[in-house]
PDB file of C-alpha atoms in Angstrom:
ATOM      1  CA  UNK A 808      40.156 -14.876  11.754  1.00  0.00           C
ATOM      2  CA  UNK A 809      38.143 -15.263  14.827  1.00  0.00           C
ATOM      3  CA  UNK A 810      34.555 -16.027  15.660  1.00  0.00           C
ATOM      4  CA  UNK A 811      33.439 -12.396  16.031  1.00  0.00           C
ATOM      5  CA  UNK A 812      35.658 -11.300  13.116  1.00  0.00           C
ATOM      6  CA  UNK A 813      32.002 -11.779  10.434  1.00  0.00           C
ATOM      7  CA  UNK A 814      29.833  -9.822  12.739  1.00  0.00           C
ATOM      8  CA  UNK A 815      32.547  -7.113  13.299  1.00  0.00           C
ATOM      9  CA  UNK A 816      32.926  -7.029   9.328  1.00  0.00           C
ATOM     10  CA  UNK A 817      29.292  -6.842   8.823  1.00  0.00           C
ATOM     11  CA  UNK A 818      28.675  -3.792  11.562  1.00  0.00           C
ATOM     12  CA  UNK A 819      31.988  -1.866  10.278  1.00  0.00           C
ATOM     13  CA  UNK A 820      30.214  -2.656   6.129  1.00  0.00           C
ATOM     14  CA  UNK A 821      26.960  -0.974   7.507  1.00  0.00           C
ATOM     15  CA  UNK A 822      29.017   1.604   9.822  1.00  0.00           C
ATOM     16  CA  UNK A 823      30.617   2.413   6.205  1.00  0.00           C
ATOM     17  CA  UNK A 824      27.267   2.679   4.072  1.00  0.00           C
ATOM     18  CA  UNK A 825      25.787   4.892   7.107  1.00  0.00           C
ATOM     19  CA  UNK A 826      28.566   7.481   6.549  1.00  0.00           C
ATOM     20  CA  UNK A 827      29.144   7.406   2.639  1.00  0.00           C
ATOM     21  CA  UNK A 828      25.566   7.114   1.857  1.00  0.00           C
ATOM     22  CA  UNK A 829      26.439   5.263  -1.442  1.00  0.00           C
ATOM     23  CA  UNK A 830      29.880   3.186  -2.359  1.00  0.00           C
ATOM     24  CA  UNK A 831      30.974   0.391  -4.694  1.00  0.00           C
ATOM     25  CA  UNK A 832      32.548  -2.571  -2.791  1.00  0.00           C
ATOM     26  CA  UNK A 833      36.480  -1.889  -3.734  1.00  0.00           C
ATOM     27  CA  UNK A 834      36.098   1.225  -2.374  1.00  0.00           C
ATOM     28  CA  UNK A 835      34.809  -0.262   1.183  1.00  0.00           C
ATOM     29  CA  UNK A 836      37.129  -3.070   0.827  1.00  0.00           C
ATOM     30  CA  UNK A 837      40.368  -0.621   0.705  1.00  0.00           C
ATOM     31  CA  UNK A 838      38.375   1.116   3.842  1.00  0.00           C
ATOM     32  CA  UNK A 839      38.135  -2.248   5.715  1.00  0.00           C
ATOM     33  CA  UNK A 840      41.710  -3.253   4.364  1.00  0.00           C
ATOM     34  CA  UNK A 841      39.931  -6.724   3.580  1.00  0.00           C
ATOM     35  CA  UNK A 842      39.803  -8.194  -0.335  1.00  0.00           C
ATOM     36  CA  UNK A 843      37.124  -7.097  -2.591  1.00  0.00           C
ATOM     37  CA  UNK A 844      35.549 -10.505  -2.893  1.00  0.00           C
ATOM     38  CA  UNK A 845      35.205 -10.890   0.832  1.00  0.00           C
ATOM     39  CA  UNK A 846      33.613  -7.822   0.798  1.00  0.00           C
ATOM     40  CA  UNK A 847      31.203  -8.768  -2.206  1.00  0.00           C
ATOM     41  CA  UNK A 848      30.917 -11.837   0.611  1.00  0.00           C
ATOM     42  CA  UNK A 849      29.638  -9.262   3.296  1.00  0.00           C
ATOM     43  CA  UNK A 850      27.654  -7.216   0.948  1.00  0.00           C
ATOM     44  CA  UNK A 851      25.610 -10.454  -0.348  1.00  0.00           C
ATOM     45  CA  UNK A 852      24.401 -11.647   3.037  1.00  0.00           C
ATOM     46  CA  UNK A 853      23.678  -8.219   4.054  1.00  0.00           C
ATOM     47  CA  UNK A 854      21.151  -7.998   1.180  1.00  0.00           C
ATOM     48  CA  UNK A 855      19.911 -11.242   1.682  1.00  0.00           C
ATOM     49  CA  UNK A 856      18.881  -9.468   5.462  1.00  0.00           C
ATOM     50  CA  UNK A 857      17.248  -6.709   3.328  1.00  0.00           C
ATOM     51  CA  UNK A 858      20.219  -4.300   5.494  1.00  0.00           C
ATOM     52  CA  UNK A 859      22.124  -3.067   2.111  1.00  0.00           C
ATOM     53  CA  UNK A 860      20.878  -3.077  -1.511  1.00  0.00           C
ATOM     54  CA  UNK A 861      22.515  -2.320  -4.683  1.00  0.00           C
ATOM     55  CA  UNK A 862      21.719  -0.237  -8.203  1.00  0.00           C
ATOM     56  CA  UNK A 863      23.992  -0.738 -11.045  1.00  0.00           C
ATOM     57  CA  UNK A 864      25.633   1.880 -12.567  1.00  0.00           C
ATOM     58  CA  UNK A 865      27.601   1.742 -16.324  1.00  0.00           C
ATOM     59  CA  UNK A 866      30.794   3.688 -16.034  1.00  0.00           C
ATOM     60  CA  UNK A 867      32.160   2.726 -19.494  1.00  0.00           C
ATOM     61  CA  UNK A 868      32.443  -0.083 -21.320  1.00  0.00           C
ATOM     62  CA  UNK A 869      32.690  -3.648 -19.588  1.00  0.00           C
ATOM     63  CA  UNK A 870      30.025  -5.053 -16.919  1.00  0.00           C
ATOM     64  CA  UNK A 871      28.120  -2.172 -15.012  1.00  0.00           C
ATOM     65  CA  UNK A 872      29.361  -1.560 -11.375  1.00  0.00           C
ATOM     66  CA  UNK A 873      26.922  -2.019  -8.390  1.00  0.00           C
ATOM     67  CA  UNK A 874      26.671   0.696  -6.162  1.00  0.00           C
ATOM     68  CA  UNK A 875      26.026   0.225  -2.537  1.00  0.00           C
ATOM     69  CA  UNK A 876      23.698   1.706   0.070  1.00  0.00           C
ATOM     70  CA  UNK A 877      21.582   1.245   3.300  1.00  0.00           C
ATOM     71  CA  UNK A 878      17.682  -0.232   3.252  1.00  0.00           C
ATOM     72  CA  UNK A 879      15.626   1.537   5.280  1.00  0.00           C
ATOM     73  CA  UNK A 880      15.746  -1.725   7.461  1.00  0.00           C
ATOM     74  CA  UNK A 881      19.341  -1.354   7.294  1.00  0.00           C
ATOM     75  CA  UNK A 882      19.098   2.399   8.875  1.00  0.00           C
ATOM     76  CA  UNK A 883      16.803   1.510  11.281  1.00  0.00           C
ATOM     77  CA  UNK A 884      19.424  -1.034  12.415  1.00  0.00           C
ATOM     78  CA  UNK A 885      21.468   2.008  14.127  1.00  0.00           C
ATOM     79  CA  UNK A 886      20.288   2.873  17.875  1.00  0.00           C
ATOM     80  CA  UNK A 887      17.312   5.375  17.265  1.00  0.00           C
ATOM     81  CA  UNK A 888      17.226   8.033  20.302  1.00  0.00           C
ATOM     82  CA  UNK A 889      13.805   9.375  19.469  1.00  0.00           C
ATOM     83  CA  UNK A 890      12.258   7.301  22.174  1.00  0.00           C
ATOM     84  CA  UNK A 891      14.094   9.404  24.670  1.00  0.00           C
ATOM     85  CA  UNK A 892      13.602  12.792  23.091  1.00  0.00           C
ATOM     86  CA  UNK A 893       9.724  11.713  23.143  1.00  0.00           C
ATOM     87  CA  UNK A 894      10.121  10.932  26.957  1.00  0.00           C
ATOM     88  CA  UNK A 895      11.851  14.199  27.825  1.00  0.00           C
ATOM     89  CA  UNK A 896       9.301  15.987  26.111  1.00  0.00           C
ATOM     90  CA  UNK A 897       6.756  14.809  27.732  1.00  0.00           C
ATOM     91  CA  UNK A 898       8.251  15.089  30.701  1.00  0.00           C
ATOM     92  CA  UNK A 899       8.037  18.746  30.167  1.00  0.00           C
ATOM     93  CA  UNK A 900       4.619  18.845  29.073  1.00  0.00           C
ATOM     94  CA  UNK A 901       3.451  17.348  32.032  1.00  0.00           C
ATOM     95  CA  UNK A 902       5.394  19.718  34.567  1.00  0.00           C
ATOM     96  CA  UNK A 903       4.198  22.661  32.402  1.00  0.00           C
ATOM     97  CA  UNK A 904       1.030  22.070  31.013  1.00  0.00           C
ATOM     98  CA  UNK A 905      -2.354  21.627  32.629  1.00  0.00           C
ATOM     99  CA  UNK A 906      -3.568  17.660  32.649  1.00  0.00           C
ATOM    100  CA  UNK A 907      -6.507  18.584  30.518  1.00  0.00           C
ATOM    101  CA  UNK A 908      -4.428  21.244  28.032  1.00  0.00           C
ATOM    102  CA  UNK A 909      -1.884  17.942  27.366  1.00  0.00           C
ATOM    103  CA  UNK A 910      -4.722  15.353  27.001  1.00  0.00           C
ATOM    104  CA  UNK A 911      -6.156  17.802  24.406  1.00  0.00           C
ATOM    105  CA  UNK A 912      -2.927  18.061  22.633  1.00  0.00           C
ATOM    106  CA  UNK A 913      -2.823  14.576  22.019  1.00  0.00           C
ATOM    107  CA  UNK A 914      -6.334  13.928  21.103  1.00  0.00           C
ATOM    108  CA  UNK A 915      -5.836  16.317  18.845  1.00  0.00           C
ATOM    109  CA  UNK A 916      -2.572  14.388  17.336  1.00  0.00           C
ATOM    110  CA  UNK A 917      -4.811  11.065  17.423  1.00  0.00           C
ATOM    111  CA  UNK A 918      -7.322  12.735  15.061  1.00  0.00           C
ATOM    112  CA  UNK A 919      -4.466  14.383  12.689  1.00  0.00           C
ATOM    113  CA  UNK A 920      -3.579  11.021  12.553  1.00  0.00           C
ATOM    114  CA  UNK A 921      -6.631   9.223  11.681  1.00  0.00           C
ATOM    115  CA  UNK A 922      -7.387  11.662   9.085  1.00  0.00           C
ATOM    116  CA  UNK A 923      -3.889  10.609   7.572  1.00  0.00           C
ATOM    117  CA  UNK A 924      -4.647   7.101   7.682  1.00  0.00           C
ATOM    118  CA  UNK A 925      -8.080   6.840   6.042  1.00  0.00           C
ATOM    119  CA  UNK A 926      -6.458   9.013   3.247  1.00  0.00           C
ATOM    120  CA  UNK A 927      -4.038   6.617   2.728  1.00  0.00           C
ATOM    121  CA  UNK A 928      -7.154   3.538   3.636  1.00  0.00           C
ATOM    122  CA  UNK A 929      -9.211   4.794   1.085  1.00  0.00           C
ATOM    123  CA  UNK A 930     -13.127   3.685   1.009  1.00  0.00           C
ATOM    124  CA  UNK A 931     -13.334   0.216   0.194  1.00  0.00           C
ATOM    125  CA  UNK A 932     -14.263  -2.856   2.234  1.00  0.00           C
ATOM    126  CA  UNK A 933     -13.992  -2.903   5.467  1.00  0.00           C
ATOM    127  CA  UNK A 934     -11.236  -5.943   5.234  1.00  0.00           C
ATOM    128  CA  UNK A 935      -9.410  -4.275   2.960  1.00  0.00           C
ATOM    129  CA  UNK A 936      -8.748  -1.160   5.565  1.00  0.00           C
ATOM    130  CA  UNK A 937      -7.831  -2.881   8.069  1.00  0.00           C
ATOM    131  CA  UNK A 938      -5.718  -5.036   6.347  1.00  0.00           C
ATOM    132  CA  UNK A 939      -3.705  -1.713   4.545  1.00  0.00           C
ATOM    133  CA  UNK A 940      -3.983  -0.365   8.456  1.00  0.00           C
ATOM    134  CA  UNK A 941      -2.152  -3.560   9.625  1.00  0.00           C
ATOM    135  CA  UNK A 942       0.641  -3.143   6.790  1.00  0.00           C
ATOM    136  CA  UNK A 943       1.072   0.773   7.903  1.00  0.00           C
ATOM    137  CA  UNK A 944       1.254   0.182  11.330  1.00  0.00           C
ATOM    138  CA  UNK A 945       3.914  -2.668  10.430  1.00  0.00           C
ATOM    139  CA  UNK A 946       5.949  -0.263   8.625  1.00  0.00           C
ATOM    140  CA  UNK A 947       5.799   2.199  11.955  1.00  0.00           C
ATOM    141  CA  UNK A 948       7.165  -1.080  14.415  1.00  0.00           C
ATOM    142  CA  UNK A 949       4.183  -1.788  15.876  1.00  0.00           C
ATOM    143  CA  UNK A 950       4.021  -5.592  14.076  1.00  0.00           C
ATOM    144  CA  UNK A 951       0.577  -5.533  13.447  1.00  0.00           C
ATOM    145  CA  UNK A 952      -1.839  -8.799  12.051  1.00  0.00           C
ATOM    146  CA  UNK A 953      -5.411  -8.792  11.767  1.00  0.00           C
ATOM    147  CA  UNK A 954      -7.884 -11.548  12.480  1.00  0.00           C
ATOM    148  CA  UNK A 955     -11.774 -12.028  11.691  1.00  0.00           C
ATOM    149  CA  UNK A 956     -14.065 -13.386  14.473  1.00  0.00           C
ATOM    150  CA  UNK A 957     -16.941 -15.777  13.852  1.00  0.00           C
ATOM    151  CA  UNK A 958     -18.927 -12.899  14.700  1.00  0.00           C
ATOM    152  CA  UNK A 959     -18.054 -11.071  11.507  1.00  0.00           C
ATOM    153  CA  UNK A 960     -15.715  -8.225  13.646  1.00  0.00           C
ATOM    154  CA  UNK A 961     -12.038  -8.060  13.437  1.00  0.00           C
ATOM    155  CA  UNK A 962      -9.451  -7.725  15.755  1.00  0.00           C
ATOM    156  CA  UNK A 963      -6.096  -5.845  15.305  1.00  0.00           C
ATOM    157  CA  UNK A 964      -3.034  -7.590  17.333  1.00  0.00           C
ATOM    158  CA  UNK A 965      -0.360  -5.243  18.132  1.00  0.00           C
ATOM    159  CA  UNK A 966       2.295  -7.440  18.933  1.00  0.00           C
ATOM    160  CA  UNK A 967       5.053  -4.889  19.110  1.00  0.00           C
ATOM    161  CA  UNK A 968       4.158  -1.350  20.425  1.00  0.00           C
ATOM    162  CA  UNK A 969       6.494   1.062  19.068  1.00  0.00           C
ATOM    163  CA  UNK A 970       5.666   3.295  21.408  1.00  0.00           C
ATOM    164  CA  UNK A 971       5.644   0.942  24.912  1.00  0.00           C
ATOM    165  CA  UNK A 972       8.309   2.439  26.629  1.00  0.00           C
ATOM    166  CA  UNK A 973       6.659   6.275  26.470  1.00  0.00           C
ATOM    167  CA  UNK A 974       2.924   4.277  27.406  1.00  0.00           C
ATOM    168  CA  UNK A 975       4.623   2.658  30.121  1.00  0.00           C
ATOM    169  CA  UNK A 976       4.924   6.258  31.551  1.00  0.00           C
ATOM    170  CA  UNK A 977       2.728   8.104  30.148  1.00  0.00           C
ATOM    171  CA  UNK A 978      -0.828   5.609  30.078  1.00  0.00           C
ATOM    172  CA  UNK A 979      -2.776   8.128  28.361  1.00  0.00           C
ATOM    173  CA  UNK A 980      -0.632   7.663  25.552  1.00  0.00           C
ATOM    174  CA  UNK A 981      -3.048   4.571  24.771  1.00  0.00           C
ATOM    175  CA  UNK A 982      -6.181   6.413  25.337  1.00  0.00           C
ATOM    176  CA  UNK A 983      -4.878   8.508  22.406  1.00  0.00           C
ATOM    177  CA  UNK A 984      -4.375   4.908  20.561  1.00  0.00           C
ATOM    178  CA  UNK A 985      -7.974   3.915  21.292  1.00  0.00           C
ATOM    179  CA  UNK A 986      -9.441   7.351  19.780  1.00  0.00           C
ATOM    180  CA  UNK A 987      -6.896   7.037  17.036  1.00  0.00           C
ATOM    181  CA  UNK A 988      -8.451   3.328  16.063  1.00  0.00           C
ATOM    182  CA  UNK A 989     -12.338   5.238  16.395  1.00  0.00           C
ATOM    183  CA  UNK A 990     -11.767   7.882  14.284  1.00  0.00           C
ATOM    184  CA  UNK A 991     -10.205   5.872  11.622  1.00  0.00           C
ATOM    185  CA  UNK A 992     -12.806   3.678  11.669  1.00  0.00           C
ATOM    186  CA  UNK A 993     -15.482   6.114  11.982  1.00  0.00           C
ATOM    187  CA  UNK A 994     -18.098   3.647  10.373  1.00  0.00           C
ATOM    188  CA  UNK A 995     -17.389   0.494  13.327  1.00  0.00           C
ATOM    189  CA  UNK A 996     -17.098   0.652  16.848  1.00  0.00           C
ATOM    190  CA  UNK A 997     -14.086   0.253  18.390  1.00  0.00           C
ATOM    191  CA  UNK A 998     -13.090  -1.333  21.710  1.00  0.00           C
ATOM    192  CA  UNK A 999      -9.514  -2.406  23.229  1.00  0.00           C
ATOM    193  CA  UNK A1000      -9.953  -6.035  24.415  1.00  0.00           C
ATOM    194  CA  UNK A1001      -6.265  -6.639  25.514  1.00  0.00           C
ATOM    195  CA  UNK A1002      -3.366  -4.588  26.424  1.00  0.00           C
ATOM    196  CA  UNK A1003       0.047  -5.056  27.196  1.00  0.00           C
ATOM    197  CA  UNK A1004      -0.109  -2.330  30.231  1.00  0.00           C
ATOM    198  CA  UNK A1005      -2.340  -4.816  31.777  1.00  0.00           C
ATOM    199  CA  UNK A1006      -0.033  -8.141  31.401  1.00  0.00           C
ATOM    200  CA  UNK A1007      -1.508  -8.993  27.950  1.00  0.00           C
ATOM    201  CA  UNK A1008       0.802 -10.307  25.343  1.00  0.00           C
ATOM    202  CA  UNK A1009      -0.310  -7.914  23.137  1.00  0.00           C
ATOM    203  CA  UNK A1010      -2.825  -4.591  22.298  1.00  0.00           C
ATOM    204  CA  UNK A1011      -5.605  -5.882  20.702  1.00  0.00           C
ATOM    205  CA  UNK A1012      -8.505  -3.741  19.192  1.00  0.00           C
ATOM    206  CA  UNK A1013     -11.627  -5.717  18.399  1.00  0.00           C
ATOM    207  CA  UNK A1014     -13.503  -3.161  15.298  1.00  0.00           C
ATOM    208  CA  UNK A1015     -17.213  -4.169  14.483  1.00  0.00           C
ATOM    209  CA  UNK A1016     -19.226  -2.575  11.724  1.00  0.00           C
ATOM    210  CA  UNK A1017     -21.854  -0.522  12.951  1.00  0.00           C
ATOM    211  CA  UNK A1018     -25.547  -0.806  12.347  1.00  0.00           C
ATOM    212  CA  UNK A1019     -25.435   2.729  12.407  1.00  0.00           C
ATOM    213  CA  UNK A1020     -22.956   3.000   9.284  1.00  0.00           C
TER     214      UNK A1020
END
């Protein structure tokens, strides 16, 4: 077997899960024309990567089979083509649509937003809310962590945008960020102290309770 032979086995064990949606590992191994225990091989390491997991299932007496199927991490391991679809739209919003008509459209998306994060943020402290905020926006790509200052305010590090290629284009796509970050913090104030359109390594938000709150 060669050297690419394991990574073509573990893209064609994925490729397999993608399209059955659920399969026990002599059935992929047939599929694959490879043994079932080199396929049990496969299927390990892939859940070790979080890509595949497993529920067992009795059919009969004897030990219980497992039953194979994608993560979500495994899913998003596929090429994803919303990015472009997000672009093209855009695109079309901007050469039909009044400036003003499409920066209300996605202030108003910011604040749809914001109201579905501080459902899901709830009213405790403020370090708990940001740190739930961090662990959503981790679970959307952005690979968020959060930081306290010796001034008592936190900043949010973005270190991944999700959405960089469309802001690379479309800038205002951040000022929609920076109202997003207000209005779920409605009780702090809110600035953007680095960004990534601007040569920073990362987006950073620094949030500071307000006297007012």
């Amino acid at each position: 077997m060669d050297a690419q032979a394991p990574a073509s086995n573990r893209e064609a064990v994925l490729s397999l899960l993608l399209r059955r949606g659920e399969s026990e590992a002599g059935v992929l191994a047939d599929a694959m024309g490879i043994s079932v225990q080199a396929m049990r091989r496969h299927l390990r390491s892939l859940a070790e990567d979080q890509l595949v997991e497993a529920t067992a299932l009795a059919s009969g007496p004897g030990r219980p089979s497992n039953r194979w199927r994608l993560t979500r991490k495994g899913e998003d391991h596929f090429p994803d083509g919303s990015g472009h679809f997000a672009l093209g739209l855009l695109d079309s919003m901007r050469a039909t649509l009044p400036p003003e008509l499409m920066t209300t459209l996605l202030q108003q998306q910011a604040i749809g937003k914001s109201e579905h994060y501080r459902q899901r943020l709830g009213n405790g402290p403020l370090e708990t809310r940001i740190q739930r905020l961090a662990d959503l926006r981790c679970d959307e790509g952005y690979v968020t962590e959060c930081v306290r200052d010796a001034d008592g305010s936190w900043c949010l590090h973005e270190l991944h945008c999700s959405v960089q290629r469309i802001a690379e284009e479309f800038p205002v796509v951040c000022d929609q960020e920076l109202m997003l970050m207000r209005h779920t913090f409605q009780d702090c104030d809110v600035e953007r102290v680095h960004w990534r359109l601007e040569g920073g390594h990362s987006c950073g938000f620094k949030i500071t309770p307000s006297p007012r709150a």
